[in-house]
Amino acid sequence: MKFIADNMLGKLAKYLRMAGYDTIYPPLRNSDNQLELDIPDRILLTRNSRYIRQHNPLQYLLIKPNHFREQLAFVIKERDLEINPERFFCRCLKCNEPVIPVSKKEVQDIVPEKSWQSHDTFFRCPVCGKIYWQGSHTRRMLSTLKNILSER
Ligand SMILES: [Zn+2]
């Protein structure tokens, strides 16, 4: 299941990527300077009911909650998303690009010493070069995601 999030749903998009779901954000503009929101094989996540009425997109989910935590819980429930911790680090949070494993040695000078010592698995985004590892800066996001799941 793939998504495209409209330009009001950046935080939700980031969390969906965190959970391993391919999510386009921000949407691109076409030659007429219109947002390209209706993309085959992608579910449009939007808060804009007028857009839905006017454009009648193929697949969409109208996001009613205001807060991103409730938005995420809403998407998980409505689309019955599988949230698997093994997928949590498979996608760059910034670029949406699948990350690739890198050897521990390669990142020795990039990752903080303490994190490098305590982890064996690292990933790099092929687009922006960002390095990811279990329990890195995403720890807070992870606990937010787990909290949302436990509230279901
Ligand atoms: Zn990246």
Short mmCIF file of C-alpha atoms and ligand atoms in Angstrom, two decimals:
data_model
loop_
_atom_site.label_atom_id
_atom_site.label_comp_id
_atom_site.label_asym_id
_atom_site.label_seq_id
_atom_site.Cartn_x
_atom_site.Cartn_y
_atom_site.Cartn_z
CA MET A 1 0.00 0.00 0.00
CA LYS A 2 1.43 3.35 -1.07
CA PHE A 3 0.35 6.86 -0.19
CA ILE A 4 0.57 10.45 -1.25
CA ALA A 5 -0.05 13.04 1.45
CA ASP A 6 -1.32 16.53 0.66
CA ASN A 7 0.69 19.52 1.81
CA MET A 8 -1.08 19.79 5.17
CA LEU A 9 -0.04 16.33 6.32
CA GLY A 10 3.75 16.43 6.60
CA LYS A 11 4.00 14.96 10.06
CA LEU A 12 1.62 12.13 9.23
CA ALA A 13 3.68 11.40 6.09
CA LYS A 14 6.86 11.16 8.15
CA TYR A 15 5.31 8.68 10.55
CA LEU A 16 3.99 6.54 7.71
CA ARG A 17 7.52 6.40 6.29
CA MET A 18 8.76 5.51 9.73
CA ALA A 19 6.35 2.56 9.70
CA GLY A 20 7.80 1.56 6.33
CA TYR A 21 5.08 2.87 4.01
CA ASP A 22 6.05 4.54 0.74
CA THR A 23 4.56 8.02 1.10
CA ILE A 24 5.03 10.90 -1.33
CA TYR A 25 5.30 14.25 0.43
CA PRO A 26 5.26 17.07 -0.40
CA PRO A 27 3.25 16.49 -3.58
CA LEU A 28 4.77 17.70 -6.85
CA ARG A 29 3.22 20.34 -9.07
CA ASN A 30 2.38 19.76 -12.71
CA SER A 31 2.97 22.21 -15.58
CA ASP A 32 -0.23 24.07 -14.70
CA ASN A 33 1.08 24.59 -11.17
CA GLN A 34 -1.57 22.24 -9.79
CA LEU A 35 -0.63 19.74 -7.09
CA GLU A 36 -0.39 16.24 -8.51
CA LEU A 37 -2.46 14.37 -5.97
CA ASP A 38 -4.17 11.68 -8.03
CA ILE A 39 -1.47 9.13 -8.75
CA PRO A 40 -2.20 5.53 -9.85
CA ASP A 41 -1.63 2.92 -7.12
CA ARG A 42 -1.42 5.53 -4.38
CA ILE A 43 -4.00 6.39 -1.78
CA LEU A 44 -4.42 10.13 -1.45
CA LEU A 45 -4.43 11.31 2.14
CA THR A 46 -6.04 14.70 2.32
CA ARG A 47 -7.92 17.07 4.60
CA ASN A 48 -9.40 18.89 1.63
CA SER A 49 -12.97 17.67 1.09
CA ARG A 50 -13.46 20.27 -1.68
CA TYR A 51 -10.64 18.70 -3.66
CA ILE A 52 -12.30 15.30 -3.31
CA ARG A 53 -15.61 16.68 -4.58
CA GLN A 54 -14.05 18.51 -7.49
CA HIS A 55 -11.54 15.91 -8.67
CA ASN A 56 -13.04 12.62 -7.55
CA PRO A 57 -9.66 10.88 -7.15
CA LEU A 58 -9.40 7.13 -7.67
CA GLN A 59 -8.30 6.24 -4.15
CA TYR A 60 -8.41 8.55 -1.19
CA LEU A 61 -8.85 8.80 2.52
CA LEU A 62 -10.30 12.01 3.90
CA ILE A 63 -8.38 12.70 7.10
CA LYS A 64 -10.80 14.08 9.66
CA PRO A 65 -8.76 14.27 12.90
CA ASN A 66 -6.72 17.45 13.48
CA HIS A 67 -3.85 16.04 15.49
CA PHE A 68 -1.26 13.89 13.77
CA ARG A 69 -1.45 11.14 16.39
CA GLU A 70 -5.15 10.74 15.79
CA GLN A 71 -4.57 11.04 12.05
CA LEU A 72 -2.10 8.20 12.14
CA ALA A 73 -4.39 6.04 14.26
CA PHE A 74 -7.19 6.85 11.79
CA VAL A 75 -5.16 5.74 8.73
CA ILE A 76 -3.99 2.57 10.49
CA LYS A 77 -7.56 1.68 11.34
CA GLU A 78 -9.22 2.69 8.07
CA ARG A 79 -6.70 0.91 5.86
CA ASP A 80 -5.91 -1.87 8.28
CA LEU A 81 -2.18 -1.10 8.08
CA GLU A 82 0.23 -3.68 9.29
CA ILE A 83 2.69 -2.06 11.65
CA ASN A 84 5.71 -4.29 11.84
CA PRO A 85 8.72 -3.08 13.87
CA GLU A 86 11.02 -4.91 11.45
CA ARG A 87 10.02 -2.45 8.77
CA PHE A 88 10.59 0.64 10.90
CA PHE A 89 13.97 1.48 9.49
CA CYS A 90 13.53 0.60 5.85
CA ARG A 91 12.82 4.06 4.44
CA CYS A 92 14.46 7.49 4.71
CA LEU A 93 12.21 9.78 6.74
CA LYS A 94 13.31 12.78 4.71
CA CYS A 95 13.39 11.40 1.13
CA ASN A 96 10.99 8.43 1.27
CA GLU A 97 13.76 6.42 -0.38
CA PRO A 98 14.38 2.80 0.74
CA VAL A 99 17.59 2.79 2.77
CA ILE A 100 20.36 0.28 2.13
CA PRO A 101 22.46 -1.60 4.67
CA VAL A 102 26.01 -0.37 5.14
CA SER A 103 28.85 -2.03 6.97
CA LYS A 104 29.67 -0.95 10.47
CA LYS A 105 33.17 -0.02 9.37
CA GLU A 106 31.88 2.40 6.71
CA VAL A 107 30.02 4.55 9.20
CA GLN A 108 32.60 4.57 11.97
CA ASP A 109 33.55 8.20 11.41
CA ILE A 110 30.00 9.39 10.75
CA VAL A 111 27.96 7.93 13.60
CA PRO A 112 28.50 9.16 17.20
CA GLU A 113 31.02 6.95 18.97
CA LYS A 114 28.59 5.68 21.59
CA SER A 115 25.96 4.66 19.02
CA TRP A 116 28.59 3.08 16.81
CA GLN A 117 29.84 0.98 19.72
CA SER A 118 26.42 -0.25 20.73
CA HIS A 119 24.95 -1.11 17.32
CA ASP A 120 25.89 -3.50 14.52
CA THR A 121 23.32 -2.65 11.88
CA PHE A 122 23.35 0.62 9.98
CA PHE A 123 21.54 1.90 6.91
CA ARG A 124 22.18 4.74 4.51
CA CYS A 125 19.79 6.71 2.36
CA PRO A 126 21.11 6.56 -1.23
CA VAL A 127 19.67 10.02 -1.95
CA CYS A 128 20.61 12.25 1.02
CA GLY A 129 23.25 10.02 2.63
CA LYS A 130 21.64 10.08 6.06
CA ILE A 131 22.61 7.16 8.32
CA TYR A 132 19.99 5.29 10.32
CA TRP A 133 20.29 2.77 13.09
CA GLN A 134 17.96 1.22 15.66
CA GLY A 135 17.32 3.66 18.46
CA SER A 136 18.91 6.65 16.73
CA HIS A 137 17.16 10.02 16.69
CA THR A 138 13.97 8.17 15.84
CA ARG A 139 13.56 6.84 19.36
CA ARG A 140 10.94 9.42 20.24
CA MET A 141 9.03 8.71 17.03
CA LEU A 142 9.21 5.02 17.79
CA SER A 143 7.72 5.41 21.24
CA THR A 144 5.01 7.69 19.82
CA LEU A 145 4.17 5.05 17.25
CA LYS A 146 4.09 2.32 19.88
CA ASN A 147 1.85 4.44 22.10
CA ILE A 148 -0.57 4.96 19.25
CA LEU A 149 -0.65 1.23 18.59
CA SER A 150 -1.23 0.35 22.23
CA GLU A 151 -4.16 2.81 22.36
CA ARG A 152 -5.97 0.98 19.57
ZN ZN B 1 17.25 10.51 2.44
#
